[in-house]
Amino acid sequence: LCVYMRSWDLFLGAPFNLAQYGFLLALISKISNKYPGKLHFFANNVHIYENHVDQVNTLLSRKPKIMKPYVLLSENISFEYIENNSVTVSDLAQVKNYDPYSFIKAPMAV
């Protein structure tokens, strides 16, 4: 899956975007009965906002955790299932082996 980001906020946007497109890749792979390949990101105007510098420094001070998280997808997933139901994320998948640090609060830059 290739994703092009015209403008990318590395602190608030990137973690969410990586997770959402990784999940999309997993869903597409499951529906098409294929093994998920690679997720490629291409980005322009990659930035950190000035009002996030303290939060970024907090993030960088954390020791990385060794873990291998994965998404366990429901066996029900198909085009028909998604199209014909009010599907929620919990209906589709569970995240396993994920132990995040506490969140770092940051204001949305506009």
CSV table of C-alpha atoms in Angstrom, one decimal:
chain,number,residue,atom,x,y,z
A,1,LEU,CA,0.0,0.0,0.0
A,2,CYS,CA,1.4,3.4,-1.0
A,3,VAL,CA,0.3,6.6,0.8
A,4,TYR,CA,1.3,10.1,-0.2
A,5,MET,CA,0.9,12.8,2.5
A,6,ARG,CA,0.9,16.3,1.1
A,7,SER,CA,1.5,17.8,4.6
A,8,TRP,CA,2.5,15.7,7.6
A,9,ASP,CA,2.5,16.6,11.3
A,10,LEU,CA,5.0,14.2,12.7
A,11,PHE,CA,4.0,14.4,16.3
A,12,LEU,CA,0.2,14.2,16.2
A,13,GLY,CA,-0.6,13.0,12.7
A,14,ALA,CA,2.1,10.4,11.9
A,15,PRO,CA,1.3,7.9,14.7
A,16,PHE,CA,-2.4,8.0,13.8
A,17,ASN,CA,-1.8,7.8,10.1
A,18,LEU,CA,0.6,4.9,10.3
A,19,ALA,CA,-1.9,3.0,12.4
A,20,GLN,CA,-4.9,3.8,10.2
A,21,TYR,CA,-3.2,2.9,7.0
A,22,GLY,CA,-1.6,-0.3,8.5
A,23,PHE,CA,-5.1,-1.3,9.5
A,24,LEU,CA,-6.4,-0.5,6.0
A,25,LEU,CA,-3.7,-2.6,4.5
A,26,ALA,CA,-4.7,-5.5,6.8
A,27,LEU,CA,-8.3,-5.2,5.9
A,28,ILE,CA,-7.7,-5.0,2.2
A,29,SER,CA,-5.4,-8.1,2.4
A,30,LYS,CA,-7.9,-10.0,4.4
A,31,ILE,CA,-10.8,-9.2,2.1
A,32,SER,CA,-8.8,-10.1,-1.0
A,33,ASN,CA,-7.3,-13.2,0.6
A,34,LYS,CA,-3.7,-12.0,0.2
A,35,TYR,CA,-0.8,-11.7,2.6
A,36,PRO,CA,-0.3,-8.0,3.6
A,37,GLY,CA,2.9,-6.7,2.0
A,38,LYS,CA,4.6,-3.4,2.8
A,39,LEU,CA,3.2,0.0,3.7
A,40,HIS,CA,5.1,2.8,2.0
A,41,PHE,CA,4.7,6.4,3.0
A,42,PHE,CA,5.7,9.3,0.9
A,43,ALA,CA,5.5,12.7,2.5
A,44,ASN,CA,6.0,16.4,1.6
A,45,ASN,CA,6.1,19.2,4.1
A,46,VAL,CA,7.0,17.0,7.1
A,47,HIS,CA,7.0,19.1,10.2
A,48,ILE,CA,6.8,19.5,13.9
A,49,TYR,CA,4.8,22.5,15.2
A,50,GLU,CA,6.6,24.9,17.5
A,51,ASN,CA,4.0,24.4,20.2
A,52,HIS,CA,4.8,20.7,20.3
A,53,VAL,CA,8.5,20.9,20.9
A,54,ASP,CA,8.3,20.1,24.6
A,55,GLN,CA,6.0,17.1,24.0
A,56,VAL,CA,8.4,15.8,21.3
A,57,ASN,CA,11.3,16.1,23.7
A,58,THR,CA,9.3,14.1,26.3
A,59,LEU,CA,8.6,11.5,23.6
A,60,LEU,CA,12.3,11.3,22.6
A,61,SER,CA,13.3,10.9,26.3
A,62,ARG,CA,11.4,7.6,26.6
A,63,LYS,CA,13.2,4.3,26.4
A,64,PRO,CA,11.7,2.3,23.5
A,65,LYS,CA,9.8,-0.8,24.5
A,66,ILE,CA,10.5,-4.1,22.9
A,67,MET,CA,7.2,-5.5,21.6
A,68,LYS,CA,5.7,-7.0,18.5
A,69,PRO,CA,2.1,-5.8,18.4
A,70,TYR,CA,-0.3,-7.2,15.8
A,71,VAL,CA,-3.9,-6.9,14.8
A,72,LEU,CA,-6.1,-10.0,15.0
A,73,LEU,CA,-8.8,-9.7,12.4
A,74,SER,CA,-12.3,-11.2,12.6
A,75,GLU,CA,-13.1,-14.2,10.5
A,76,ASN,CA,-16.3,-12.4,9.4
A,77,ILE,CA,-14.5,-9.8,7.4
A,78,SER,CA,-15.7,-9.6,3.8
A,79,PHE,CA,-17.0,-7.0,1.4
A,80,GLU,CA,-20.5,-8.1,2.1
A,81,TYR,CA,-20.1,-8.0,5.9
A,82,ILE,CA,-18.7,-4.5,5.9
A,83,GLU,CA,-21.2,-3.2,3.3
A,84,ASN,CA,-24.3,-4.7,5.0
A,85,ASN,CA,-23.6,-4.0,8.7
A,86,SER,CA,-23.0,-1.1,11.0
A,87,VAL,CA,-19.5,-2.2,11.6
A,88,THR,CA,-17.3,-0.9,14.4
A,89,VAL,CA,-13.6,-1.4,14.8
A,90,SER,CA,-14.2,-3.9,17.7
A,91,ASP,CA,-16.3,-5.9,15.3
A,92,LEU,CA,-13.3,-6.2,12.9
A,93,ALA,CA,-10.2,-6.6,15.0
A,94,GLN,CA,-8.4,-6.7,18.3
A,95,VAL,CA,-4.9,-5.3,18.9
A,96,LYS,CA,-2.7,-7.8,20.6
A,97,ASN,CA,0.7,-7.5,22.4
A,98,TYR,CA,0.6,-3.7,22.6
A,99,ASP,CA,1.7,-1.9,25.7
A,100,PRO,CA,1.9,1.8,25.1
A,101,TYR,CA,3.3,4.5,27.3
A,102,SER,CA,0.7,7.0,28.7
A,103,PHE,CA,-0.4,9.6,26.2
A,104,ILE,CA,1.3,13.0,25.8
A,105,LYS,CA,-1.2,15.8,25.7
A,106,ALA,CA,-0.6,18.4,23.0
A,107,PRO,CA,-2.8,21.1,21.5
A,108,MET,CA,-4.0,20.8,18.0
A,109,ALA,CA,-2.2,23.3,15.8
A,110,VAL,CA,-4.4,25.1,13.3
